[in-house]
């Protein structure tokens, strides 16, 4: 049995949850999110208790490892959605390098990272990207979308260990290497 899946997800005030077969919609002050559910799990919303519960659908056993994994994962996704529409998620990145910049131009993020041409990334709908000097802040209600955009941005120029140049998360620590020694 899934220990995570058995727990009910509390729904705070100001959040609307709509459950239909195969789809769960969550709406709050920060936005709207949808989750397509698998047939192995059954999602129910109790308006009196203000809680969402996830269980295995009839016909599926707790010994079925795949269904058990989907049970816990669905509950975790629902919890992240509810937290996202109430508080939101945020990732902060830093562009490190002489002359390396990032700027928001309309619906695009334009980065100059030492290549011949600037790198232009389209900002997905639902995300807010702000740039202050060399710090880039990605925020939005969808945890997966925020993390994916930040990871894609970092992948354009990963930090290197010799000079520390690149795009890195603010809380990330880069292990530095010494480099070659000349002369003896």
Tab-separated table of C-alpha atoms in Angstrom:
chain	number	residue	atom	x	y	z
A	1	UNK	CA	0.000	0.000	0.000
A	2	UNK	CA	1.194	3.473	-0.750
A	3	UNK	CA	1.938	5.378	2.442
A	4	UNK	CA	1.911	8.703	0.617
A	5	UNK	CA	-1.210	7.887	-1.394
A	6	UNK	CA	-3.300	7.100	1.694
A	7	UNK	CA	-2.952	10.652	3.066
A	8	UNK	CA	-5.635	13.155	2.121
A	9	UNK	CA	-4.595	16.473	0.586
A	10	UNK	CA	-5.964	19.500	2.445
A	11	UNK	CA	-7.581	22.131	0.217
A	12	UNK	CA	-7.130	25.671	1.621
A	13	UNK	CA	-9.758	28.379	1.361
A	14	UNK	CA	-9.875	30.116	-2.015
A	15	UNK	CA	-8.959	26.992	-4.003
A	16	UNK	CA	-11.537	25.308	-6.242
A	17	UNK	CA	-11.167	21.625	-7.137
A	18	UNK	CA	-13.192	19.961	-9.896
A	19	UNK	CA	-12.903	16.183	-10.315
A	20	UNK	CA	-14.176	14.431	-13.424
A	21	UNK	CA	-13.263	10.973	-14.763
A	22	UNK	CA	-9.670	11.132	-15.972
A	23	UNK	CA	-9.171	14.836	-15.169
A	24	UNK	CA	-8.676	16.983	-12.076
A	25	UNK	CA	-8.811	20.796	-12.326
A	26	UNK	CA	-7.442	23.058	-9.588
A	27	UNK	CA	-8.001	26.812	-9.583
A	28	UNK	CA	-6.611	29.330	-7.104
A	29	UNK	CA	-5.344	32.889	-6.779
A	30	UNK	CA	-2.086	32.166	-8.678
A	31	UNK	CA	-3.642	30.335	-11.638
A	32	UNK	CA	-5.335	27.213	-13.014
A	33	UNK	CA	-3.802	23.746	-13.398
A	34	UNK	CA	-5.046	20.449	-14.867
A	35	UNK	CA	-3.951	16.868	-14.163
A	36	UNK	CA	-4.865	13.923	-16.355
A	37	UNK	CA	-5.279	10.857	-14.157
A	38	UNK	CA	-4.675	7.245	-15.050
A	39	UNK	CA	-7.448	4.606	-14.875
A	40	UNK	CA	-5.565	2.786	-12.090
A	41	UNK	CA	-6.333	5.567	-9.564
A	42	UNK	CA	-9.596	7.124	-8.405
A	43	UNK	CA	-9.601	10.748	-7.185
A	44	UNK	CA	-12.427	12.100	-5.016
A	45	UNK	CA	-13.055	15.541	-3.537
A	46	UNK	CA	-14.982	15.961	-0.297
A	47	UNK	CA	-16.248	19.576	-0.094
A	48	UNK	CA	-17.347	19.165	3.549
A	49	UNK	CA	-13.895	18.083	4.737
A	50	UNK	CA	-12.109	20.300	2.156
A	51	UNK	CA	-9.836	17.403	1.211
A	52	UNK	CA	-8.873	15.445	-1.912
A	53	UNK	CA	-8.320	11.704	-1.521
A	54	UNK	CA	-6.639	9.340	-3.945
A	55	UNK	CA	-7.272	5.584	-3.919
A	56	UNK	CA	-6.750	2.622	-6.188
A	57	UNK	CA	-9.567	2.164	-8.676
A	58	UNK	CA	-11.769	-0.911	-8.286
A	59	UNK	CA	-10.146	-3.948	-9.836
A	60	UNK	CA	-6.572	-2.943	-8.949
A	61	UNK	CA	-4.687	-4.502	-6.059
A	62	UNK	CA	-2.097	-2.904	-3.740
A	63	UNK	CA	0.267	-5.712	-4.793
A	64	UNK	CA	0.319	-4.275	-8.330
A	65	UNK	CA	3.556	-2.262	-8.186
A	66	UNK	CA	2.718	0.010	-11.117
A	67	UNK	CA	-0.723	0.915	-9.772
A	68	UNK	CA	0.792	1.463	-6.309
A	69	UNK	CA	3.400	3.832	-7.755
A	70	UNK	CA	0.728	5.761	-9.668
A	71	UNK	CA	-1.305	6.060	-6.463
A	72	UNK	CA	1.470	7.871	-4.583
A	73	UNK	CA	2.572	9.911	-7.594
A	74	UNK	CA	-0.946	11.171	-8.307
A	75	UNK	CA	-1.345	12.295	-4.708
A	76	UNK	CA	2.027	14.089	-4.794
A	77	UNK	CA	1.126	15.845	-8.071
A	78	UNK	CA	-2.203	17.006	-6.604
A	79	UNK	CA	-0.462	18.365	-3.502
A	80	UNK	CA	2.047	20.250	-5.668
A	81	UNK	CA	-0.780	21.671	-7.784
A	82	UNK	CA	-2.676	22.928	-4.736
A	83	UNK	CA	0.480	24.485	-3.285
A	84	UNK	CA	1.296	26.013	-6.676
A	85	UNK	CA	-2.035	27.786	-7.094
A	86	UNK	CA	-1.843	29.173	-3.530
A	87	UNK	CA	1.857	30.040	-2.997
A	88	UNK	CA	3.512	29.424	-6.370
A	89	UNK	CA	6.988	28.093	-7.132
A	90	UNK	CA	10.180	29.991	-7.850
A	91	UNK	CA	13.709	29.223	-9.056
A	92	UNK	CA	16.570	31.726	-9.066
A	93	UNK	CA	19.520	31.442	-11.438
A	94	UNK	CA	22.696	33.456	-11.824
A	95	UNK	CA	24.564	34.228	-15.049
A	96	UNK	CA	28.289	34.307	-14.199
A	97	UNK	CA	30.828	35.576	-16.722
A	98	UNK	CA	32.361	38.818	-17.975
A	99	UNK	CA	29.962	40.395	-20.468
A	100	UNK	CA	27.427	37.605	-20.092
A	101	UNK	CA	23.891	38.922	-19.748
A	102	UNK	CA	20.246	37.913	-19.697
A	103	UNK	CA	17.276	40.116	-20.619
A	104	UNK	CA	13.561	39.687	-21.133
A	105	UNK	CA	12.432	40.877	-24.579
A	106	UNK	CA	8.663	40.515	-24.899
A	107	UNK	CA	7.823	36.821	-24.537
A	108	UNK	CA	11.439	35.736	-24.977
A	109	UNK	CA	14.483	35.465	-22.746
A	110	UNK	CA	17.621	36.635	-24.574
A	111	UNK	CA	20.942	35.438	-23.141
A	112	UNK	CA	24.454	36.405	-24.224
A	113	UNK	CA	26.671	33.563	-22.995
A	114	UNK	CA	29.957	33.929	-24.861
A	115	UNK	CA	28.782	32.379	-28.128
A	116	UNK	CA	28.829	34.177	-31.482
A	117	UNK	CA	25.042	34.630	-31.421
A	118	UNK	CA	22.703	35.318	-28.507
A	119	UNK	CA	20.509	32.482	-27.262
A	120	UNK	CA	16.776	33.207	-27.367
A	121	UNK	CA	14.392	31.081	-25.307
A	122	UNK	CA	10.625	31.430	-25.559
A	123	UNK	CA	8.997	31.897	-22.150
A	124	UNK	CA	6.111	29.410	-21.764
A	125	UNK	CA	2.619	30.668	-20.960
A	126	UNK	CA	2.007	30.694	-17.213
A	127	UNK	CA	5.585	31.578	-16.234
A	128	UNK	CA	6.930	34.918	-15.069
A	129	UNK	CA	10.610	35.604	-15.751
A	130	UNK	CA	12.332	38.650	-14.247
A	131	UNK	CA	15.962	39.732	-14.622
A	132	UNK	CA	17.889	41.906	-12.171
A	133	UNK	CA	21.524	42.439	-13.253
A	134	UNK	CA	22.887	38.866	-13.533
A	135	UNK	CA	20.088	37.179	-11.519
A	136	UNK	CA	17.145	35.553	-13.305
A	137	UNK	CA	14.009	34.593	-11.378
A	138	UNK	CA	11.555	32.070	-12.862
A	139	UNK	CA	8.159	31.883	-11.102
A	140	UNK	CA	4.797	30.234	-11.733
A	141	UNK	CA	2.145	27.920	-10.297
A	142	UNK	CA	3.264	24.744	-12.137
A	143	UNK	CA	6.212	23.168	-10.337
A	144	UNK	CA	7.217	21.003	-13.287
A	145	UNK	CA	7.140	23.876	-15.766
A	146	UNK	CA	9.204	26.156	-13.510
A	147	UNK	CA	11.815	23.444	-12.951
A	148	UNK	CA	11.952	22.442	-16.629
A	149	UNK	CA	12.437	26.022	-17.873
A	150	UNK	CA	15.155	26.663	-15.256
A	151	UNK	CA	16.906	23.401	-16.175
A	152	UNK	CA	16.730	24.210	-19.911
A	153	UNK	CA	18.167	27.643	-19.218
A	154	UNK	CA	21.033	26.171	-17.180
A	155	UNK	CA	21.720	23.574	-19.906
A	156	UNK	CA	22.490	26.346	-22.440
A	157	UNK	CA	25.815	26.974	-20.663
A	158	UNK	CA	26.504	24.807	-17.613
A	159	UNK	CA	28.937	26.216	-15.047
A	160	UNK	CA	32.478	25.035	-15.602
A	161	UNK	CA	34.787	24.123	-12.688
A	162	UNK	CA	37.912	26.127	-13.612
A	163	UNK	CA	36.626	29.718	-13.805
A	164	UNK	CA	33.080	29.155	-12.489
A	165	UNK	CA	31.530	30.757	-15.575
A	166	UNK	CA	28.087	29.662	-16.738
A	167	UNK	CA	24.428	29.673	-15.748
A	168	UNK	CA	23.918	28.241	-12.265
A	169	UNK	CA	21.242	28.056	-9.603
A	170	UNK	CA	21.778	30.672	-6.875
A	171	UNK	CA	22.028	28.023	-4.137
A	172	UNK	CA	24.262	25.762	-6.258
A	173	UNK	CA	27.900	25.357	-5.166
A	174	UNK	CA	30.421	24.821	-7.965
A	175	UNK	CA	33.369	22.617	-6.997
A	176	UNK	CA	36.400	24.467	-8.285
A	177	UNK	CA	39.433	22.768	-9.846
A	178	UNK	CA	42.958	24.110	-9.738
A	179	UNK	CA	43.996	23.778	-13.373
A	180	UNK	CA	47.433	23.081	-14.839
A	181	UNK	CA	50.658	24.104	-13.144
A	182	UNK	CA	53.315	25.637	-15.399
A	183	UNK	CA	57.016	25.616	-14.538
A	184	UNK	CA	58.625	23.761	-11.713
